[in-house]
Amino acid sequence: MGSRARQTIREESWDSLHVRYGYSLDKYSEASNASSRDEASEGDNAEGPASPTFLTVGDVQRAIHPLQATADRVGKQVERFAESLDRLNSKKQHKVENSCSLALSLVAEYEAIASRTVDRLRKMHAPGMLKRSQRNSKRKGRSSSGRSTPISIHEDGDEIGMSNTTINDLHQWEQERQTWRLLTLMLQAEYPTKEASPSNMWYDGRLKRPDSSSPMHQYSSEHEIWQTFLAEDDSAWEKFTVLEWLKMSAESSGEEIETVIEDLELASDRGSGLNPQGWLFSRSEVKQQKIMRTGPHPLDPASPGMDTTLLNSDRTERLVTQLDPDVFSRQARSLREEDVFYERAQWRACWEMIRRGRSWESIRDWCQTRKDGWRALCIYGDVRGNEHGTWQSRVLWRRICGKAAKLGGIDEYERAVYGVLGGDPLSVEKVARGWDDFLFAYYNSHLLRSFDSFLAQRVPATDGLTWPLVPSASNGRQEMSSTHIVDKMLKLESFETEANNPLKLLQASLISKRFETFIQEQGQKWAQLANMEESSKIMDKPEPRSTEPIFVADITLESYDLLRILTHMIFIFQDLDPDVYQSYAVENIVVAYVDYLGKAGKQQLLPLYASRLSSARAIQCMARQLPFITDSRERKTTVQLMKQYNMNVKAILDLQLVLIILDMQGPEAENSSNYPRPVITAAHEKGPNFMRPIKRGFIGRSVRGDEQDVINAFEWYLLLDGLWQETMRSGTILYQYLLQSGRLAAARQLSKTVTFSMISLAKTEKLLGRSIDLANSQHTSEDEFNDENVLQRSTRSRSIQIRQRRSSSSRRQHQAERDVLLGYGGTFLDLENLMVALDALEHWKDVEVQGVSLADPRHAKSWKTEIHRAHDAVVSSMQPLLYDWLQYPKDDAEAKTINDIKVAYLPEIILAYNTVLHYGGYCISRDNLLQCLELAATVAAESSDLAKIFVQAGRMSQLVNSMAIVSKSILGAEKAGGQPARKEKRSSGASMDIWSVKVSTE
């Protein structure tokens, strides 16, 4: 079933509730501010005190342990994220900073949380990381071709067993830290600050864009031109920002360089250290040949016998005859195997340092300690690390590096180094071990290509230079945008695993400025997963897509960390641009995170996050979460927090009740207004001439989980001051639904859990000035509202008269206020009285059955006491139902509902009451038989509608028959010579004496 069809069903269900109970739900679409004003006007401004396919509170609590374990593992991080968000909300309210500054500070806090978590996990999993590093080093290093096999950075780690985390958790947090750092840099690029420093781009932890205040001229250095290029070209600055982020990510999450090249150094058969002595084994071979040939000149590769005497250890390849760095390219000869591994290790180290953004000075120092300073000179041509060269010389240097990347070098890592310097992506791509390396290769290439284009436009070519100056980076291809680069990567099979990684796709969306598209697609995916097996309560199933999604992330309903990240990113972008990220699909992410927090026991965080949703969605979201909060203190705290975040508490409570009722009905509920007749009595087995007995257990004892949920939902109204009319109306709706659906056990539970007296005592202090039980107000003495000082005796009669007049006026005012409250709550109180009477009748039957089975006379006395109490409880509970019960509907719709309830329940209850009285006439007192006749008079009274109700129900004949049985019982009792227990007249003046007339037989 599609979401539109299901929405139609929901609207029809809400409309049906309105028709049945006179209750409108249109108010849930109002704005929060307007709703808050309405709520305040009602006095709510103080701190307050069965469908098996749907989960109940009990079901969720039974399944909470896996989620609780997850919450315990990342609980501190969840709470810290919430604390940071709460501080941001406070700053926004007080307008401490502008939106951009607030957003950047919040992202910085999130990054700091992730960084601290990474540091702790690294210490915790250091042994496991070392073991994995050694395993990966062996796999990557011992390749005779020098090629590195691309691998995914997400491998299944062994469970370390410390705080329930694994090495994979460490990798996950490292990626999260990188993601927050990327967001910071992208926001800085999008919303630049004025603190730029051309000489130092990194300032106070931020990447500052240089300005273009320095004019260019023919003597400008290439570094100065580079600064101007970054200052003027927005696209170039974004690419530069991404490259800097890729370097930082590699530096912070990568292994130590010594660890990376350790295996290669061991294979070079000279150990590791700072004095590797260069090409040790090849140099030894060359020296040996010089000694044998006794010539002062360098060895000539064309010398006779050189191809057969100067060979490697396997005698399969010719060795070089000279030892300069370019010799193996120039002579097309090789080195000894040990020296090949050594050369590979050194170039890989250089590649790793460039990839991690190390400065040229640090690379130079590293090379010089190994007596390989010439390698550092090769890198010195990079414009990003050289402030002194002319632009002409650096352009030529990039051209040479581009050639070397394609044609020269003994190892692919050497060609990759030249590829970075010359802007050749293909040579760098060959050593890419993952998504980030590939991204680095193409962003670096296109950034240098853009710079060459900038030079061509702003600086004329001289000295015979022609454009493009970097042919290796061009190859006839047009410059690619960030979107094109990301789209290309998404299609590569070699990165299929990472292309489905949610965090990698999130990073790709930030880089390509398509976060809104990404979050929309993930919101739809989450809704689809939530509705996979059954209809979700918190989000609708999305309509089928007409196009394929761009970002196909591998997510599940248990991707809780991703939910946390996406939720907080949504809030950041919403603060920067309130007009976007408000769609239903985007809000699915926030709703899913709120649902996770609720299931993980973080109830106090729910209002903070739900308040960031749109008004209607926030109300619906919280309405779905409140039933799972059962602790009274947590409920009070939740209400206070909802008020603090300006949420419409009344609307949330109302919708909570309605949604639970709709869930109980199920999607295929019939729109029926009929109230089923309770089966309290049944025909006597001996025929119609005997009183109808009461069935035992006619209410039932079992209260289902969803029924308890709806009762819990109504308990929330006790926490709100004021709102008397709304509380009574909601309670009335709940009673009507439970009675209409035949859920008598749940209705009885409601009458005991949330009584009219409880509501009255909780709310009248705010409304009337003191807590009063309005249910018993008609029995309250006149002195209830008088002050003790007024009642004190005084020797001054004038003072007494004045105080009495004031007291009388106060009593009249209070009585009028109580009458108004009783008018709003009369229907609720009457329905509660109905359940009290039904409960008394069922209890009476339980006691009556016990008397039948009593065989021991010693227990008969105690039983008679119990049956007397049960009898009195029935008589007392029936009085409200016999006089003015449900007599004051507020409109025609409620009048029809009230009449339906009367027709369904009153005849059966009165017949059962007559059975109780009749039974009491035998085992308690014959006066109870007189009460049966008074009951008949009450039904037939002109001022009562009970007779009309019996006629409508078609049960008048049963009432007449039961009264005839009572009359026969009275006559039978007199014929047997029995006497009533007391010779007292009833309050109406009636007595049993009329039945004592003796008829003469003469």
CSV table of N, CA and C in Angstrom, one decimal, residues 733-785:
chain,number,residue,atom,x,y,z
A,733,ILE,N,-13.4,10.6,25.4
A,733,ILE,CA,-13.1,9.9,24.2
A,733,ILE,C,-12.6,8.5,24.4
A,734,LEU,N,-11.6,8.4,25.4
A,734,LEU,CA,-11.0,7.1,25.7
A,734,LEU,C,-12.0,6.1,26.3
A,735,TYR,N,-12.9,6.6,27.2
A,735,TYR,CA,-13.9,5.7,27.7
A,735,TYR,C,-14.9,5.3,26.6
A,736,GLN,N,-15.3,6.2,25.7
A,736,GLN,CA,-16.2,5.8,24.6
A,736,GLN,C,-15.6,4.8,23.7
A,737,TYR,N,-14.3,5.0,23.4
A,737,TYR,CA,-13.6,4.0,22.5
A,737,TYR,C,-13.6,2.6,23.2
A,738,LEU,N,-13.2,2.5,24.4
A,738,LEU,CA,-13.0,1.3,25.1
A,738,LEU,C,-14.4,0.6,25.3
A,739,LEU,N,-15.4,1.3,25.5
A,739,LEU,CA,-16.8,0.7,25.6
A,739,LEU,C,-17.2,0.3,24.3
A,740,GLN,N,-17.0,1.1,23.2
A,740,GLN,CA,-17.4,0.7,21.9
A,740,GLN,C,-16.8,-0.5,21.4
A,741,SER,N,-15.5,-0.7,21.7
A,741,SER,CA,-14.7,-1.9,21.3
A,741,SER,C,-14.8,-3.0,22.2
A,742,GLY,N,-15.7,-2.9,23.3
A,742,GLY,CA,-15.9,-4.0,24.2
A,742,GLY,C,-14.7,-4.3,25.1
A,743,ARG,N,-13.8,-3.4,25.3
A,743,ARG,CA,-12.6,-3.6,26.1
A,743,ARG,C,-13.0,-3.1,27.6
A,744,LEU,N,-13.8,-3.9,28.2
A,744,LEU,CA,-14.3,-3.6,29.5
A,744,LEU,C,-13.2,-3.7,30.6
A,745,ALA,N,-12.3,-4.6,30.5
A,745,ALA,CA,-11.2,-4.8,31.4
A,745,ALA,C,-10.3,-3.5,31.4
A,746,ALA,N,-10.1,-3.0,30.2
A,746,ALA,CA,-9.2,-1.8,30.1
A,746,ALA,C,-10.0,-0.6,30.6
A,747,ALA,N,-11.3,-0.5,30.4
A,747,ALA,CA,-12.1,0.6,30.9
A,747,ALA,C,-12.1,0.6,32.4
A,748,ARG,N,-12.2,-0.6,33.0
A,748,ARG,CA,-12.2,-0.7,34.4
A,748,ARG,C,-10.8,-0.3,35.0
A,749,GLN,N,-9.8,-0.7,34.3
A,749,GLN,CA,-8.4,-0.3,34.7
A,749,GLN,C,-8.3,1.2,34.7
A,750,LEU,N,-8.8,1.8,33.6
A,750,LEU,CA,-8.8,3.3,33.5
A,750,LEU,C,-9.5,3.9,34.7
A,751,SER,N,-10.7,3.4,35.1
A,751,SER,CA,-11.4,4.0,36.1
A,751,SER,C,-10.7,3.9,37.5
A,752,LYS,N,-9.8,3.0,37.6
A,752,LYS,CA,-9.0,2.8,38.9
A,752,LYS,C,-7.7,3.5,38.8
A,753,THR,N,-7.1,3.7,37.6
A,753,THR,CA,-5.8,4.3,37.5
A,753,THR,C,-5.9,5.8,37.4
A,754,VAL,N,-6.8,6.4,36.6
A,754,VAL,CA,-6.9,7.8,36.5
A,754,VAL,C,-8.3,8.2,36.8
A,755,THR,N,-8.6,8.4,38.1
A,755,THR,CA,-10.0,8.6,38.5
A,755,THR,C,-10.3,10.1,38.3
A,756,PHE,N,-11.6,10.4,38.3
A,756,PHE,CA,-12.0,11.8,38.3
A,756,PHE,C,-11.5,12.5,39.5
A,757,SER,N,-11.5,11.9,40.7
A,757,SER,CA,-11.0,12.5,41.9
A,757,SER,C,-9.6,12.8,41.8
A,758,MET,N,-8.8,12.0,41.2
A,758,MET,CA,-7.3,12.2,41.1
A,758,MET,C,-7.1,13.5,40.2
A,759,ILE,N,-7.8,13.5,39.1
A,759,ILE,CA,-7.7,14.7,38.2
A,759,ILE,C,-8.1,15.9,38.9
A,760,SER,N,-9.2,15.8,39.6
A,760,SER,CA,-9.8,17.0,40.3
A,760,SER,C,-8.8,17.5,41.3
A,761,LEU,N,-8.2,16.7,42.1
A,761,LEU,CA,-7.2,17.1,43.1
A,761,LEU,C,-6.0,17.6,42.5
A,762,ALA,N,-5.6,17.1,41.3
A,762,ALA,CA,-4.4,17.6,40.7
A,762,ALA,C,-4.5,18.9,40.0
A,763,LYS,N,-5.7,19.3,39.5
A,763,LYS,CA,-5.9,20.4,38.7
A,763,LYS,C,-6.6,21.6,39.4
A,764,THR,N,-7.4,21.3,40.4
A,764,THR,CA,-8.2,22.4,41.0
A,764,THR,C,-7.4,23.4,41.8
A,765,GLU,N,-6.2,23.0,42.2
A,765,GLU,CA,-5.4,23.9,42.9
A,765,GLU,C,-5.0,25.1,42.0
A,766,LYS,N,-4.7,24.8,40.7
A,766,LYS,CA,-4.4,25.9,39.8
A,766,LYS,C,-5.7,26.7,39.4
A,767,LEU,N,-6.8,26.0,39.3
A,767,LEU,CA,-8.0,26.6,38.8
A,767,LEU,C,-8.9,27.3,39.9
A,768,LEU,N,-8.9,26.7,41.1
A,768,LEU,CA,-9.8,27.2,42.2
A,768,LEU,C,-9.0,27.7,43.4
A,769,GLY,N,-7.7,27.5,43.4
A,769,GLY,CA,-6.9,28.1,44.5
A,769,GLY,C,-6.6,27.0,45.5
A,770,ARG,N,-7.2,25.9,45.5
A,770,ARG,CA,-6.9,24.8,46.4
A,770,ARG,C,-7.4,23.5,45.8
A,771,SER,N,-6.8,22.4,46.3
A,771,SER,CA,-7.1,21.1,45.7
A,771,SER,C,-8.5,20.6,46.3
A,772,ILE,N,-9.4,20.3,45.4
A,772,ILE,CA,-10.7,19.8,45.9
A,772,ILE,C,-11.1,18.6,45.0
A,773,ASP,N,-11.8,17.7,45.7
A,773,ASP,CA,-12.4,16.5,45.0
A,773,ASP,C,-13.8,16.9,44.5
A,774,LEU,N,-13.9,17.3,43.3
A,774,LEU,CA,-15.2,17.7,42.8
A,774,LEU,C,-16.2,16.6,42.7
A,775,ALA,N,-15.8,15.3,42.7
A,775,ALA,CA,-16.7,14.2,42.7
A,775,ALA,C,-17.5,14.1,43.9
A,776,ASN,N,-17.0,14.6,45.0
A,776,ASN,CA,-17.7,14.6,46.3
A,776,ASN,C,-18.1,16.0,46.8
A,777,SER,N,-18.1,16.9,45.8
A,777,SER,CA,-18.3,18.3,46.2
A,777,SER,C,-19.7,18.6,46.7
A,778,GLN,N,-20.7,17.7,46.3
A,778,GLN,CA,-22.1,17.9,46.7
A,778,GLN,C,-22.3,17.6,48.2
A,779,HIS,N,-21.3,16.8,48.7
A,779,HIS,CA,-21.4,16.5,50.1
A,779,HIS,C,-20.5,17.4,51.0
A,780,THR,N,-19.9,18.3,50.4
A,780,THR,CA,-19.0,19.2,51.2
A,780,THR,C,-19.7,20.1,52.1
A,781,SER,N,-19.3,20.3,53.2
A,781,SER,CA,-20.0,21.2,54.2
A,781,SER,C,-19.8,22.6,53.8
A,782,GLU,N,-20.7,23.5,54.3
A,782,GLU,CA,-20.6,24.9,53.9
A,782,GLU,C,-19.3,25.5,54.4
A,783,ASP,N,-18.7,24.9,55.4
A,783,ASP,CA,-17.5,25.5,55.9
A,783,ASP,C,-16.2,25.2,55.2
A,784,GLU,N,-16.3,24.5,54.0
A,784,GLU,CA,-15.2,24.0,53.3
A,784,GLU,C,-14.3,25.2,52.9
A,785,PHE,N,-14.9,26.2,52.4
A,785,PHE,CA,-14.1,27.3,51.9
A,785,PHE,C,-13.9,28.4,52.8
